Tab-separated table of C-alpha atoms in Angstrom:
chain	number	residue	atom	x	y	z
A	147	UNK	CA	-71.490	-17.884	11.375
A	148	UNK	CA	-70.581	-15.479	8.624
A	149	UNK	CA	-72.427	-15.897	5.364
A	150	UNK	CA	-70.940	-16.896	2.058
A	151	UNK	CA	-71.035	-13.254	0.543
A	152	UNK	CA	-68.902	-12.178	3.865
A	153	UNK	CA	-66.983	-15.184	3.822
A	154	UNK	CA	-65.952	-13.541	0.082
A	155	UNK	CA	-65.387	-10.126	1.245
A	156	UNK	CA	-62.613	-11.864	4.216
A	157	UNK	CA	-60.394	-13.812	1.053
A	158	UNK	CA	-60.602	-10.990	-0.813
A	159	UNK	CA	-59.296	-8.705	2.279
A	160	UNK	CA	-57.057	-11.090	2.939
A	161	UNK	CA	-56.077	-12.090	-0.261
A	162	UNK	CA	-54.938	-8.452	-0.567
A	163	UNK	CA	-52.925	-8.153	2.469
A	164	UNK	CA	-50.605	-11.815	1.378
A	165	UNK	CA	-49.892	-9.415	-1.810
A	166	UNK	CA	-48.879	-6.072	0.202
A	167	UNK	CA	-51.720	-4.162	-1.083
A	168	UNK	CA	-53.077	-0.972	0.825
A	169	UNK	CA	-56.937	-2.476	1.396
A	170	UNK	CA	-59.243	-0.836	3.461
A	171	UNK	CA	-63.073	-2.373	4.412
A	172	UNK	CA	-66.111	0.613	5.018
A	173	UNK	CA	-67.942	-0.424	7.658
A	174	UNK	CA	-71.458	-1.862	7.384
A	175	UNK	CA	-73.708	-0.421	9.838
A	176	UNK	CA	-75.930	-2.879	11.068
A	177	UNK	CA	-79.615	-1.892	11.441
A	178	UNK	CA	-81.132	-4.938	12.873
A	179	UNK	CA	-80.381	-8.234	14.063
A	180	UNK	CA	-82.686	-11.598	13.786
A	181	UNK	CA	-82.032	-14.675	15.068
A	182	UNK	CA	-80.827	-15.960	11.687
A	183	UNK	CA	-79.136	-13.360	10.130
A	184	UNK	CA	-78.253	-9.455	10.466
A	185	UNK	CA	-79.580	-6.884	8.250
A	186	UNK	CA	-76.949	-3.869	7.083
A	187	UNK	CA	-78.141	-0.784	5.862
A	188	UNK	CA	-76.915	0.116	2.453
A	189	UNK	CA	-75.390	3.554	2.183
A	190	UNK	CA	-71.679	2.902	1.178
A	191	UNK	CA	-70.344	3.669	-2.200
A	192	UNK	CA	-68.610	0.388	-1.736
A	193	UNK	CA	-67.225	-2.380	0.250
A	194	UNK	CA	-63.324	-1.822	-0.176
A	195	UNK	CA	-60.700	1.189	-1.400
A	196	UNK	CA	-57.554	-0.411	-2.395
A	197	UNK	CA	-54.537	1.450	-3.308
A	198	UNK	CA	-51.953	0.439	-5.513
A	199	UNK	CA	-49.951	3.733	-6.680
A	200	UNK	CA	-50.772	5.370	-8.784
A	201	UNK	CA	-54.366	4.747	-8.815
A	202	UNK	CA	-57.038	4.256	-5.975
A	203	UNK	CA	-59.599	1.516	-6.729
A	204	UNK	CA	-63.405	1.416	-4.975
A	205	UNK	CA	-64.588	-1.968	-5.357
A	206	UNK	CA	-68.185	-3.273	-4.132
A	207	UNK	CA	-68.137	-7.143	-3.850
A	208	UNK	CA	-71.450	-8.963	-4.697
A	209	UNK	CA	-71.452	-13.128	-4.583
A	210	UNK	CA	-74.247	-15.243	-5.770
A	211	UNK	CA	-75.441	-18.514	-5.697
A	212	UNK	CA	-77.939	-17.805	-8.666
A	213	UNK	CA	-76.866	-17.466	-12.497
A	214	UNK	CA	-76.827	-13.960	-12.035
A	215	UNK	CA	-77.019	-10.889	-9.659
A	216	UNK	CA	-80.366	-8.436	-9.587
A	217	UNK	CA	-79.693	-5.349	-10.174
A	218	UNK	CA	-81.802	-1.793	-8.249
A	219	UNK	CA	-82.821	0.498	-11.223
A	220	UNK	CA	-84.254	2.831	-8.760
A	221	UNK	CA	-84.335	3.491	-5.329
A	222	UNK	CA	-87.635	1.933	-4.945
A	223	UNK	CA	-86.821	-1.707	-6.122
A	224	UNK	CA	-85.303	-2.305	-2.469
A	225	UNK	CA	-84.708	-6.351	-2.886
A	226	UNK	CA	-81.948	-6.148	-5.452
A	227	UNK	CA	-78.027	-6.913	-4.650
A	228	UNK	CA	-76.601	-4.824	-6.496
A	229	UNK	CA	-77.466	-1.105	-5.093
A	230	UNK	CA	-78.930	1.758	-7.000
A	231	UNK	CA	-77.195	4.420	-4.722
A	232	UNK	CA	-74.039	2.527	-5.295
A	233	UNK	CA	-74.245	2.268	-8.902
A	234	UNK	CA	-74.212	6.222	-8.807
A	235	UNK	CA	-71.488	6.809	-6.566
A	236	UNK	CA	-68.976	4.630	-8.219
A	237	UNK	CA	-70.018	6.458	-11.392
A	238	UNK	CA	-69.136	9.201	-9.822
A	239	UNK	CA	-66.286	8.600	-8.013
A	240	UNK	CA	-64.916	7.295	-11.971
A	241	UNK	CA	-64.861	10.752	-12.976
A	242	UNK	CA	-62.004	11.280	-10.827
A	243	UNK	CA	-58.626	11.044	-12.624
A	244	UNK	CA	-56.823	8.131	-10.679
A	245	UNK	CA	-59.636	6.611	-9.273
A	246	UNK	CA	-61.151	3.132	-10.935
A	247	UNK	CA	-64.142	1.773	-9.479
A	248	UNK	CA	-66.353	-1.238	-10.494
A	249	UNK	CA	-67.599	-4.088	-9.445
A	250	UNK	CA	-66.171	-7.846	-8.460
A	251	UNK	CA	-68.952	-10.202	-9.396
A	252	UNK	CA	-68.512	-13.635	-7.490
A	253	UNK	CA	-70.810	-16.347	-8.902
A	254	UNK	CA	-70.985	-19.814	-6.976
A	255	UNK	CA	-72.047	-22.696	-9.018
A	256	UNK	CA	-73.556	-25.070	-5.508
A	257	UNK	CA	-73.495	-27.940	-7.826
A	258	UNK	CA	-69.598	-28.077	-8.380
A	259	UNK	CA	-68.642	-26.709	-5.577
A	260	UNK	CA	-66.732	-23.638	-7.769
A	261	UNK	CA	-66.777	-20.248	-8.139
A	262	UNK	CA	-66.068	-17.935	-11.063
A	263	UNK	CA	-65.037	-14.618	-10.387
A	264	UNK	CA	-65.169	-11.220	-12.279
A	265	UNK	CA	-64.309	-7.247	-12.278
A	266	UNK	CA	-66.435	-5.277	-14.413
A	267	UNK	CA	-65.767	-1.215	-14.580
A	268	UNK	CA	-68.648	0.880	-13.450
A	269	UNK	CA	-68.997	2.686	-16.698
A	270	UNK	CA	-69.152	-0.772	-18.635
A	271	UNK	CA	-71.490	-1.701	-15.969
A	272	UNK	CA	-73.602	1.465	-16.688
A	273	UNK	CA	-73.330	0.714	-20.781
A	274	UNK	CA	-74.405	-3.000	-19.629
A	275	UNK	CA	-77.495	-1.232	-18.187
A	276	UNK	CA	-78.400	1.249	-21.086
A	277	UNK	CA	-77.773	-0.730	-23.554
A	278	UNK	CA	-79.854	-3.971	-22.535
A	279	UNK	CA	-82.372	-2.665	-20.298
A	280	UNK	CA	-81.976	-5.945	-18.383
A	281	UNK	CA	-82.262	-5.918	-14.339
A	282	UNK	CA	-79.829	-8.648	-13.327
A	283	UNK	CA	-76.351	-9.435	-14.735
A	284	UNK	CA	-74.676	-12.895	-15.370
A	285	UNK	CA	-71.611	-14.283	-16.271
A	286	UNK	CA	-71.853	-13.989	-20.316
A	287	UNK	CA	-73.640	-10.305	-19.624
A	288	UNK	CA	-70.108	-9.933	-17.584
A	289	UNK	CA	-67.734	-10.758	-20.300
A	290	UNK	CA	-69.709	-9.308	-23.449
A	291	UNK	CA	-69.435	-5.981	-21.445
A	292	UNK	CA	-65.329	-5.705	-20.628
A	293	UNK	CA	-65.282	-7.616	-17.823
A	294	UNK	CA	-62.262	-9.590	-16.467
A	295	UNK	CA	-61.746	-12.773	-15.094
A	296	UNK	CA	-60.108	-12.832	-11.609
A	297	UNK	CA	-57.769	-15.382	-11.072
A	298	UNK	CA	-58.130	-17.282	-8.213
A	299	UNK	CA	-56.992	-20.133	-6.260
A	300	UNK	CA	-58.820	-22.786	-4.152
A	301	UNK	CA	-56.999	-23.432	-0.961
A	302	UNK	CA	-58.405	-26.211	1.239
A	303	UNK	CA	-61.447	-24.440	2.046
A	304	UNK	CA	-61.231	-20.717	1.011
A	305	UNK	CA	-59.992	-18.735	-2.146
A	306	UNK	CA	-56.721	-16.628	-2.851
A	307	UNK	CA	-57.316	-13.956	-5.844
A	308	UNK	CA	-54.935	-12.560	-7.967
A	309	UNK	CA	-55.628	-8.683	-7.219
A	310	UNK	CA	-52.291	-7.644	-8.175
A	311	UNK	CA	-52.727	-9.361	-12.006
A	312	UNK	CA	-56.856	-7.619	-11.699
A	313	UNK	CA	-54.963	-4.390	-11.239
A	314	UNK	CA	-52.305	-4.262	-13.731
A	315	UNK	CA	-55.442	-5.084	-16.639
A	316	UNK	CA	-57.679	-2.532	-15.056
């Protein structure tokens, strides 16, 4: 049984491919495997490329049943979701002309059974991080900082997003 941040990463692969978008998923390597769950080792920049012309955008997907996501400030804080190592990678891949990269923040409220969803740019993301000294982002942290609300549907059980109206604000 797939868990809910993988469950996320399928609607918004597939979400992609019912709008004709170019999507393609990097592999997670898996290190080890325990009887409840498998462990992935962490050395992707992110977890999709999408292209949509004329622009190529690297997107790593985080979901969260908390108020907000913890964040790696180094390489030695090893418990955090959202990756040092990939925090610097997107940065850099930004500094190519053409090629946006952030962020889409998935928070799950358990209680309501909904889900609020948000891009936020990896330099805003970086600004968020300099500029607050904080080690986990939420929702507010999300919005004060550029981010965008994805649009998304409930179906019966999973969610469609609106990637083609993310792309045209990014």
């Amino acid at each position: 049984m797939k868990n809910k941040g993988k469950n996320f990463e399928e609607h918004f692969k597939q979400s992609a491919k019912k709008e004709d978008l170019f999507i393609y998923r990097l592999r997670d390597n898996a290190m080890s495997y325990t009887q409840t769950d498998t462990l992935y080792s962490h050395d992707n920049m992110c977890d999709f490329f999408i292209y949509r012309n004329p622009n190529l955008f690297a997107f790593e997907l985080k979901h969260t049943t908390y108020p907000s996501i913890g964040i790696q400030i180094s390489e030695n804080d090893r418990e955090k979701m959202i990756k040092y190592h990939q925090i610097k990678q997107l940065q850099k891949a930004s500094l190519y002309d053409g090629i946006k990269a952030g962020f889409i923040l998935s928070f799950e409220n358990e209680d309501t059974k909904t889900e609020s969803t948000f891009f936020i740019e990896i330099n805003n993301f970086i600004d968020f991080l300099v500029e607050t000294g904080k080690k986990s982002i939420n929702m507010i942290d999300v919005l004060r900082y550029k981010g965008i609300k994805l649009e998304q549907k409930k179906l019966r059980t999973n969610y469609h997003y609106e990637i083609t109206k993310l792309l045209d604000c990014i």
